[in-house]
């Protein structure tokens, strides 16, 4: 089940889970993983029976619980979605994936204030995650707490600069997805600094991205990049 989280859309992984789910009356973790894959691929009608069979059989893995919650939400069954998210929180109250999923649920339903505590807990649990930090800064700005958003972006920007410079153990070690998330974070931080009037700090972020080869190419797709590079 865990292995699938690393490559959930590979045909080989799906084939292996299909075999495991079919063997011996159905292996519940494999059935749950297969259901989650189908949901991620936009096939809820096929995912639903897999997920529910695994759940009724006693499987309670985090990925299954989150997939059930997303499925209920997609179907417009908000009460059952909320109950499923609460069950996931009871199982893994400090799991950042669960916390972010709950926050995003509230955001989808226009309740940014309710999303904030979950984003905050996720940020406390993993202060080095640039995705969580960026989401936190965006949410705070959306709530009108611009100074707090800037504080989050500055702290996270400092961590990102250290990672890009390779000065911290446990950094991204050159992994492309992690470097791209640091790029997105620093572009947002630069945009916030520019709007706050601190162009020197914004330039520091952009210069670091340029040194790392992350400033050119792809930036037009980022709202943060467009906002920063316009100024």
XYZ file of C-alpha atoms in Angstrom:
231
model
C 0.000 0.000 0.000
C 2.780 2.432 0.868
C 4.669 1.710 -2.326
C 1.713 2.818 -4.385
C 1.806 6.262 -2.829
C 5.165 6.832 -4.495
C 3.949 5.969 -7.982
C 0.157 5.735 -7.909
C -0.472 6.049 -11.637
C 2.050 3.586 -13.062
C 0.363 0.763 -15.002
C 2.769 -1.737 -13.453
C 1.754 -0.752 -9.927
C -1.922 -0.962 -10.800
C -1.444 -4.420 -12.343
C 0.278 -5.683 -9.205
C -2.504 -4.354 -6.985
C -5.129 -5.895 -9.243
C -3.435 -9.270 -8.880
C -3.127 -8.921 -5.123
C -6.731 -7.767 -4.753
C -7.994 -10.744 -6.762
C -5.907 -13.356 -4.932
C -7.382 -15.294 -2.050
C -10.719 -13.552 -1.964
C -9.220 -10.104 -2.099
C -6.323 -8.559 -0.217
C -7.823 -5.530 1.506
C -4.819 -3.147 1.426
C -4.402 -3.862 -2.288
C -8.100 -3.332 -2.937
C -7.908 -0.037 -1.052
C -4.851 1.065 -3.009
C -6.497 0.140 -6.293
C -9.591 2.115 -5.366
C -7.462 5.142 -4.498
C -5.635 4.882 -7.825
C -8.903 4.748 -9.745
C -10.195 7.789 -7.874
C -6.994 9.707 -8.618
C -7.465 8.810 -12.284
C -10.959 10.324 -12.282
C -12.878 7.039 -12.254
C -15.085 7.343 -9.154
C -17.671 4.793 -10.293
C -14.969 2.125 -10.401
C -13.192 3.375 -7.308
C -16.240 3.412 -5.024
C -16.897 -0.346 -4.801
C -13.188 -1.060 -4.226
C -12.912 1.500 -1.464
C -16.123 0.477 0.269
C -15.289 -3.233 0.104
C -11.914 -2.586 1.706
C -13.468 -0.354 4.359
C -16.240 -2.807 5.230
C -13.614 -5.535 5.396
C -11.803 -3.654 8.146
C -9.058 -1.804 6.250
C -8.301 1.559 7.850
C -5.190 2.816 6.116
C -4.816 6.581 5.865
C -4.926 6.562 2.098
C -8.182 4.620 2.100
C -9.798 6.974 4.616
C -8.793 10.042 2.597
C -9.926 8.469 -0.659
C -13.362 7.685 0.832
C -13.634 11.266 2.082
C -12.749 12.676 -1.361
C -15.195 10.322 -3.029
C -18.059 11.425 -0.766
C -17.120 15.049 -1.382
C -17.119 14.540 -5.149
C -20.589 13.038 -4.880
C -21.818 16.060 -2.955
C -22.312 14.110 0.284
C -20.682 16.687 2.558
C -21.748 15.150 5.911
C -20.259 11.753 5.040
C -17.150 13.406 3.624
C -16.669 15.360 6.832
C -17.200 12.226 8.923
C -14.608 10.393 6.827
C -12.089 13.197 7.234
C -12.695 13.178 10.992
C -12.033 9.445 11.062
C -8.744 10.012 9.248
C -7.825 12.685 11.813
C -8.600 10.317 14.683
C -6.227 7.780 13.164
C -3.428 10.201 12.295
C -3.902 13.555 13.988
C -0.386 14.797 13.127
C -0.149 13.353 9.630
C 0.496 16.337 7.361
C -1.175 14.647 4.390
C -4.361 14.252 6.413
C -4.179 17.782 7.811
C -3.678 19.300 4.365
C -6.533 17.239 2.937
C -8.903 18.476 5.645
C -7.788 22.072 5.119
C -8.366 21.749 1.383
C -11.817 20.296 2.045
C -12.814 23.394 3.983
C -11.301 25.658 1.323
C -13.287 23.925 -1.407
C -16.391 24.724 0.589
C -15.490 28.370 1.081
C -14.545 28.141 4.755
C -10.984 29.463 4.928
C -11.224 30.201 8.654
C -11.907 26.532 9.441
C -9.018 25.475 7.205
C -6.482 27.576 9.119
C -6.064 25.391 12.245
C -5.309 22.350 10.107
C -2.771 24.211 7.996
C -1.220 25.584 11.189
C -0.882 22.128 12.742
C 0.641 20.785 9.527
C 3.161 23.647 9.511
C 4.097 22.903 13.122
C 4.471 19.197 12.368
C 6.766 19.800 9.380
C 8.182 23.343 9.272
C 10.586 22.401 6.474
C 7.904 21.410 3.956
C 7.705 24.184 1.319
C 4.287 23.039 0.101
C 2.745 23.426 3.550
C 4.466 26.773 4.090
C 3.267 28.129 0.745
C -0.297 26.984 1.387
C -0.146 28.554 4.841
C 1.065 31.901 3.501
C -1.582 31.931 0.753
C -4.325 31.083 3.251
C -3.251 33.783 5.695
C -3.217 36.364 2.920
C -6.660 35.217 1.820
C -7.885 35.803 5.381
C -6.477 39.331 5.292
C -3.597 38.536 7.638
C -0.922 39.900 5.326
C 1.723 40.469 8.017
C 1.364 36.906 9.265
C 1.577 35.618 5.684
C 4.777 37.577 5.198
C 6.254 36.161 8.424
C 5.507 32.614 7.270
C 6.959 33.305 3.828
C 10.130 34.818 5.308
C 10.786 31.889 7.637
C 10.039 29.369 4.911
C 12.061 31.399 2.391
C 15.089 31.281 4.677
C 14.783 27.495 4.912
C 14.392 27.218 1.143
C 17.503 29.335 0.539
C 19.465 27.042 2.843
C 18.194 23.958 1.050
C 19.079 25.374 -2.363
C 22.540 26.235 -1.081
C 22.914 22.662 0.184
C 23.771 23.802 3.696
C 21.300 21.640 5.584
C 21.265 17.918 6.218
C 18.037 16.272 5.199
C 17.418 18.772 2.415
C 15.914 17.804 -0.914
C 19.244 16.317 -2.043
C 18.628 17.594 -5.549
C 15.267 15.897 -6.003
C 13.442 17.674 -8.820
C 9.968 17.772 -7.204
C 11.376 19.273 -4.014
C 13.403 21.871 -5.866
C 10.337 22.887 -7.849
C 8.340 23.331 -4.640
C 11.112 25.535 -3.244
C 10.939 27.525 -6.494
C 7.202 28.072 -6.105
C 7.624 29.037 -2.461
C 10.365 31.552 -3.181
C 8.399 33.085 -6.060
C 5.475 33.603 -3.705
C 7.776 35.013 -1.020
C 9.321 37.389 -3.552
C 5.870 38.559 -4.630
C 4.799 39.179 -1.025
C 8.027 41.067 -0.277
C 7.649 43.189 -3.393
C 4.115 44.169 -2.433
C 5.315 44.909 1.111
C 7.982 47.232 -0.291
C 11.037 45.084 0.481
C 12.447 44.788 -3.027
C 15.899 43.910 -1.727
C 14.665 40.739 -0.071
C 12.567 39.891 -3.115
C 15.666 40.268 -5.284
C 17.581 37.969 -2.939
C 15.019 35.215 -3.476
C 15.013 35.665 -7.243
C 18.809 35.738 -7.383
C 18.982 32.462 -5.451
C 16.561 30.866 -7.889
C 18.608 32.131 -10.816
C 21.825 30.699 -9.324
C 20.085 27.359 -8.874
C 18.832 27.429 -12.470
C 15.221 27.575 -11.307
C 14.171 31.060 -12.350
C 14.042 30.680 -16.122
C 11.658 28.304 -17.823
C 8.261 27.380 -16.481
C 7.755 30.520 -14.440
C 5.005 31.960 -16.680
C 2.704 29.201 -15.398
C 3.049 30.462 -11.823
C 0.712 33.239 -10.632
C 3.415 34.072 -8.066
C 5.980 34.399 -10.841
C 3.763 36.565 -12.986
C 3.048 38.864 -10.061
C 6.703 39.171 -9.107
C 8.192 39.497 -12.567
C 5.720 42.231 -13.558
C 7.199 44.564 -10.988
